[in-house]
Amino acid sequence: MSAAPRYEFLDHTGDIRIRANGRTLAELFANAGHGMMAYLFGDRLPCDAAAARRTRIELCAPDRDALLVDWLSELLFRAETTPCAFVDFHFERIDETALAAQASWLPAEPVEEIKAVTYNDLRIAQRDGGWRADVVYDV
């Protein structure tokens, strides 16, 4: 899976679909977050990671799909209410139903809007020695 991009934007009628890839589940969740930030902030995504602040995020969910939706929804909520862009993620632990992560962020104003992370066409699969997820966002 090393040749797969971290994330990519796929065609979707009326909404935004992002495919994330990762060698591990933690890398998959991080890359899904990076893809969402790339959409929200476009070319205005800050990149001075040395100046970033950190926040802790802990989540529990009934299954892996719900955990990914909750993770991205939490990032979206914080990005819009702070406002900030998340630039890095370090997972202290992650499994099928829970995660604990340190997320690095910088002040920034989104240039695009996402109304919600959806379960529509949500797919998480382990394949080719890694992970892939397709997520549709309501815009």
Coordinates of N, CA and C in Angstrom, one line a residue:
M1 N 0.8 -1.2 0.0 CA 0.0 0.0 0.0 C 0.9 1.3 0.0
S2 N 2.2 1.1 0.0 CA 3.0 2.3 0.1 C 2.9 3.2 -1.1
A3 N 2.5 2.7 -2.3 CA 2.3 3.6 -3.4 C 1.0 4.4 -3.4
A4 N 0.1 4.0 -2.6 CA -1.2 4.7 -2.5 C -1.0 6.1 -1.9
P5 N -1.8 7.1 -2.5 CA -1.7 8.5 -1.9 C -2.3 8.5 -0.5
R6 N -1.9 9.4 0.4 CA -2.4 9.6 1.7 C -4.0 9.7 1.6
Y7 N -4.4 10.6 0.7 CA -5.8 10.8 0.5 C -6.0 11.3 -1.0
E8 N -7.2 11.2 -1.5 CA -7.5 11.7 -2.8 C -9.0 12.1 -2.8
F9 N -9.3 13.1 -3.6 CA -10.7 13.5 -3.8 C -11.3 12.7 -5.0
L10 N -12.5 12.1 -4.8 CA -13.1 11.4 -5.8 C -14.4 12.1 -6.2
D11 N -14.8 11.8 -7.5 CA -16.1 12.4 -8.0 C -17.2 11.9 -7.2
H12 N -18.2 12.8 -6.9 CA -19.4 12.5 -6.2 C -20.4 13.6 -6.5
T13 N -21.6 13.2 -6.9 CA -22.7 14.1 -7.3 C -23.1 14.9 -6.1
G14 N -22.9 16.2 -6.0 CA -23.5 17.1 -5.0 C -22.7 17.2 -3.7
D15 N -21.9 16.2 -3.4 CA -21.2 16.2 -2.1 C -19.7 16.0 -2.4
I16 N -18.9 15.8 -1.4 CA -17.5 15.6 -1.5 C -17.2 14.2 -1.0
R17 N -16.4 13.4 -1.8 CA -16.0 12.1 -1.4 C -14.4 12.1 -1.3
I18 N -13.9 11.7 -0.2 CA -12.5 11.6 0.0 C -12.1 10.1 0.3
R19 N -11.1 9.6 -0.4 CA -10.5 8.3 -0.1 C -9.2 8.5 0.7
A20 N -9.1 7.9 1.8 CA -7.9 7.9 2.6 C -7.3 6.5 2.6
N21 N -6.0 6.5 2.7 CA -5.2 5.2 2.7 C -4.2 5.3 3.9
G22 N -3.9 4.1 4.4 CA -2.9 4.0 5.5 C -2.4 2.6 5.7
R23 N -1.2 2.5 6.1 CA -0.6 1.2 6.4 C -1.2 0.6 7.7
T24 N -1.6 1.5 8.6 CA -2.2 1.0 9.8 C -3.5 1.8 10.0
L25 N -4.3 1.3 11.0 CA -5.6 2.0 11.2 C -5.3 3.4 11.7
A26 N -4.3 3.6 12.5 CA -4.0 5.0 13.0 C -3.6 5.9 11.8
E27 N -2.8 5.4 10.9 CA -2.4 6.2 9.7 C -3.6 6.5 8.8
L28 N -4.5 5.5 8.7 CA -5.8 5.7 8.0 C -6.6 6.9 8.6
F29 N -6.8 6.9 9.9 CA -7.5 7.9 10.5 C -6.8 9.3 10.4
A30 N -5.5 9.3 10.5 CA -4.8 10.5 10.4 C -4.9 11.1 9.0
N31 N -4.8 10.2 8.0 CA -4.9 10.6 6.6 C -6.3 11.1 6.2
A32 N -7.3 10.5 6.8 CA -8.7 10.9 6.6 C -8.8 12.4 7.2
G33 N -8.2 12.6 8.3 CA -8.2 14.0 8.9 C -7.5 15.0 8.0
H34 N -6.3 14.6 7.5 CA -5.5 15.4 6.6 C -6.3 15.8 5.3
G35 N -7.0 14.8 4.7 CA -7.8 15.0 3.6 C -9.0 16.0 3.8
M36 N -9.6 15.9 5.0 CA -10.7 16.8 5.3 C -10.1 18.2 5.5
M37 N -9.0 18.3 6.1 CA -8.4 19.6 6.3 C -8.0 20.3 5.0
A38 N -7.5 19.4 4.1 CA -7.1 19.9 2.7 C -8.3 20.5 2.0
Y39 N -9.5 19.8 2.1 CA -10.7 20.4 1.5 C -11.1 21.7 2.2
L40 N -11.2 21.7 3.5 CA -11.6 22.9 4.2 C -10.8 24.1 4.0
F41 N -9.5 23.9 4.0 CA -8.6 25.1 3.9 C -7.9 25.3 2.6
G42 N -8.0 24.3 1.7 CA -7.4 24.5 0.4 C -5.9 24.9 0.4
D43 N -5.5 25.8 -0.4 CA -4.1 26.3 -0.4 C -3.8 27.2 0.7
R44 N -4.8 27.5 1.6 CA -4.5 28.3 2.8 C -4.3 27.4 4.0
L45 N -4.1 26.1 3.8 CA -3.8 25.2 5.0 C -2.4 25.6 5.5
P46 N -2.4 26.0 6.8 CA -1.1 26.4 7.4 C -0.2 25.2 7.5
C47 N 1.1 25.4 7.4 CA 2.0 24.3 7.5 C 3.2 24.5 8.4
D48 N 3.1 25.5 9.3 CA 4.2 25.7 10.3 C 4.0 24.8 11.5
A49 N 4.2 23.5 11.4 CA 4.0 22.5 12.4 C 4.7 22.9 13.7
A50 N 5.9 23.5 13.6 CA 6.7 23.9 14.8 C 5.9 24.9 15.7
A51 N 5.0 25.7 15.1 CA 4.3 26.7 15.9 C 2.9 26.1 16.4
A52 N 2.6 24.9 16.0 CA 1.3 24.3 16.3 C 1.1 24.1 17.8
R53 N -0.2 24.2 18.2 CA -0.6 23.9 19.6 C -1.2 22.5 19.5
R54 N -1.2 21.8 20.7 CA -1.7 20.4 20.7 C -3.0 20.4 21.6
T55 N -3.9 19.5 21.2 CA -5.0 19.2 22.0 C -5.2 17.7 22.0
R56 N -5.8 17.2 23.0 CA -6.1 15.7 23.2 C -7.5 15.4 22.8
I57 N -7.7 14.3 22.0 CA -9.0 13.9 21.6 C -9.1 12.4 22.0
E58 N -10.2 12.1 22.8 CA -10.5 10.7 23.1 C -11.9 10.5 22.7
L59 N -12.2 9.3 22.1 CA -13.5 9.0 21.6 C -13.7 7.5 21.8
C60 N -15.0 7.2 22.0 CA -15.5 5.8 22.0 C -16.7 5.7 21.1
A61 N -16.8 4.6 20.4 CA -18.0 4.4 19.5 C -18.3 2.9 19.5
P62 N -19.5 2.6 18.9 CA -19.9 1.2 18.9 C -19.1 0.3 17.9
D63 N -18.5 0.9 16.9 CA -17.8 0.1 15.9 C -16.8 1.0 15.1
R64 N -16.0 0.4 14.3 CA -15.0 1.2 13.5 C -15.6 2.3 12.6
D65 N -16.7 2.0 11.9 CA -17.3 3.0 11.1 C -17.7 4.2 11.9
A66 N -18.4 4.0 13.0 CA -18.8 5.1 13.9 C -17.7 5.8 14.4
L67 N -16.6 5.1 14.8 CA -15.4 5.8 15.3 C -14.8 6.7 14.3
L68 N -14.7 6.3 13.0 CA -14.2 7.2 12.0 C -15.1 8.4 11.8
V69 N -16.4 8.2 11.7 CA -17.3 9.3 11.5 C -17.2 10.3 12.8
D70 N -17.2 9.7 14.0 CA -17.0 10.5 15.2 C -15.7 11.3 15.2
W71 N -14.6 10.7 14.8 CA -13.3 11.3 14.7 C -13.3 12.5 13.8
L72 N -13.8 12.3 12.6 CA -13.9 13.4 11.6 C -14.9 14.5 12.0
S73 N -16.0 14.1 12.6 CA -17.0 15.1 13.1 C -16.4 15.9 14.2
E74 N -15.6 15.3 15.1 CA -14.9 16.1 16.1 C -13.9 17.1 15.6
L75 N -13.1 16.6 14.6 CA -12.2 17.5 14.0 C -12.9 18.7 13.3
L76 N -14.0 18.4 12.6 CA -14.8 19.4 11.9 C -15.4 20.4 12.9
F77 N -15.9 19.9 14.0 CA -16.5 20.8 15.0 C -15.4 21.7 15.5
R78 N -14.3 21.2 15.9 CA -13.2 22.0 16.5 C -12.7 23.0 15.4
A79 N -12.5 22.5 14.2 CA -12.0 23.4 13.2 C -12.9 24.6 12.9
E80 N -14.2 24.4 13.0 CA -15.1 25.5 12.7 C -15.3 26.4 13.9
T81 N -15.3 25.8 15.1 CA -15.6 26.7 16.3 C -14.4 27.4 16.9
T82 N -13.2 26.9 16.6 CA -12.0 27.5 17.2 C -11.6 28.9 16.5
P83 N -11.6 29.1 15.3 CA -11.3 28.3 14.1 C -9.9 27.9 14.0
C84 N -9.6 26.7 13.5 CA -8.3 26.2 13.4 C -8.2 25.1 12.3
A85 N -6.9 24.8 11.9 CA -6.6 23.7 11.0 C -5.8 22.7 11.7
F86 N -6.1 21.5 11.7 CA -5.3 20.4 12.2 C -4.2 20.0 11.2
V87 N -3.0 20.0 11.7 CA -1.9 19.8 10.8 C -1.1 18.5 11.1
D88 N -1.4 17.9 12.2 CA -0.7 16.6 12.5 C -1.5 15.8 13.6
F89 N -1.3 14.5 13.5 CA -2.0 13.7 14.5 C -1.1 12.6 15.0
H90 N -1.1 12.4 16.3 CA -0.3 11.3 16.9 C -1.3 10.5 17.7
F91 N -1.5 9.2 17.4 CA -2.4 8.3 18.1 C -1.7 7.6 19.2
E92 N -2.1 7.8 20.4 CA -1.6 7.1 21.6 C -2.2 5.7 21.6
R93 N -3.4 5.5 21.2 CA -4.0 4.2 21.1 C -5.2 4.3 20.1
I94 N -5.5 3.2 19.4 CA -6.6 3.1 18.5 C -7.0 1.7 18.3
D95 N -8.3 1.3 18.4 CA -8.7 0.0 18.1 C -10.1 0.1 17.4
E96 N -10.8 -0.9 17.4 CA -12.1 -0.9 16.6 C -13.2 0.0 17.2
T97 N -13.1 0.4 18.5 CA -14.1 1.2 19.1 C -13.6 2.4 19.9
A98 N -12.3 2.6 20.0 CA -11.9 3.7 20.8 C -10.5 4.3 20.3
L99 N -10.3 5.5 20.6 CA -9.0 6.1 20.2 C -8.7 7.2 21.2
A100 N -7.4 7.5 21.3 CA -6.8 8.6 22.1 C -5.7 9.2 21.2
A101 N -5.8 10.5 20.9 CA -4.8 11.1 20.0 C -4.5 12.5 20.5
Q102 N -3.3 12.9 20.1 CA -2.9 14.3 20.2 C -3.0 14.9 18.8
A103 N -3.7 16.0 18.7 CA -3.9 16.6 17.4 C -3.2 18.0 17.5
S104 N -2.3 18.3 16.5 CA -1.7 19.6 16.5 C -2.5 20.5 15.6
W105 N -2.6 21.8 16.0 CA -3.5 22.7 15.2 C -2.8 24.1 15.2
L106 N -3.2 24.9 14.2 CA -2.8 26.3 14.0 C -4.1 27.1 13.7
P107 N -4.1 28.3 14.2 CA -5.3 29.2 13.9 C -5.4 29.4 12.4
A108 N -6.6 29.2 11.9 CA -6.9 29.4 10.4 C -8.4 29.5 10.2
E109 N -8.8 30.1 9.1 CA -10.2 30.3 8.7 C -10.4 29.3 7.5
P110 N -11.4 28.5 7.7 CA -11.8 27.6 6.5 C -12.2 28.4 5.3
V111 N -11.9 27.9 4.1 CA -12.3 28.6 2.9 C -13.4 27.8 2.2
E112 N -13.7 26.6 2.7 CA -14.8 25.8 2.2 C -15.6 25.4 3.4
E113 N -16.8 24.9 3.1 CA -17.7 24.5 4.2 C -18.1 23.0 4.1
I114 N -18.1 22.3 5.2 CA -18.6 21.0 5.3 C -19.7 21.0 6.3
K115 N -20.9 20.6 5.9 CA -22.1 20.6 6.8 C -22.0 19.4 7.8
A116 N -21.6 18.2 7.3 CA -21.5 17.0 8.1 C -20.7 15.9 7.5
V117 N -20.2 15.1 8.3 CA -19.6 13.8 7.9 C -20.7 12.8 7.9
T118 N -20.8 12.0 6.8 CA -22.0 11.1 6.7 C -21.6 9.7 6.7
Y119 N -22.6 8.8 6.9 CA -22.4 7.4 6.7 C -22.8 6.9 5.3
N120 N -23.2 7.9 4.5 CA -23.6 7.6 3.1 C -22.3 7.0 2.4
D121 N -22.4 5.8 1.9 CA -21.4 5.1 1.1 C -20.1 5.0 1.9
L122 N -20.1 5.0 3.2 CA -18.9 4.9 4.0 C -18.4 3.5 3.9
R123 N -17.1 3.4 3.6 CA -16.4 2.1 3.4 C -15.1 2.2 4.1
I124 N -14.8 1.2 5.0 CA -13.5 1.0 5.5 C -13.1 -0.4 5.3
A125 N -12.0 -0.6 4.7 CA -11.6 -2.0 4.3 C -10.1 -2.2 4.5
Q126 N -9.7 -3.4 5.0 CA -8.3 -3.7 5.1 C -8.0 -4.4 3.8
R127 N -7.0 -3.9 3.1 CA -6.6 -4.5 1.8 C -5.2 -4.3 1.4
D128 N -4.6 -5.2 0.7 CA -3.2 -5.1 0.2 C -2.2 -4.7 1.3
G129 N -2.4 -5.2 2.5 CA -1.4 -4.9 3.6 C -1.7 -3.6 4.2
G130 N -2.8 -3.0 4.0 CA -3.1 -1.7 4.6 C -4.6 -1.4 4.7
W131 N -4.9 -0.2 4.8 CA -6.3 0.2 5.0 C -6.7 1.2 4.0
R132 N -8.0 1.2 3.7 CA -8.6 2.2 2.8 C -10.0 2.6 3.3
A133 N -10.3 3.9 3.3 CA -11.6 4.4 3.7 C -12.1 5.4 2.7
D134 N -13.4 5.3 2.3 CA -14.1 6.3 1.5 C -15.1 7.0 2.4
V135 N -15.1 8.3 2.4 CA -16.0 9.1 3.3 C -16.6 10.1 2.4
V136 N -18.0 10.3 2.6 CA -18.7 11.3 1.9 C -19.1 12.4 2.9
Y137 N -18.9 13.6 2.5 CA -19.2 14.8 3.3 C -20.3 15.6 2.7
D138 N -21.3 15.9 3.5 CA -22.4 16.8 3.0 C -21.9 18.2 3.0
V139 N -21.9 18.8 1.8 CA -21.5 20.2 1.7 C -22.7 21.0 1.2

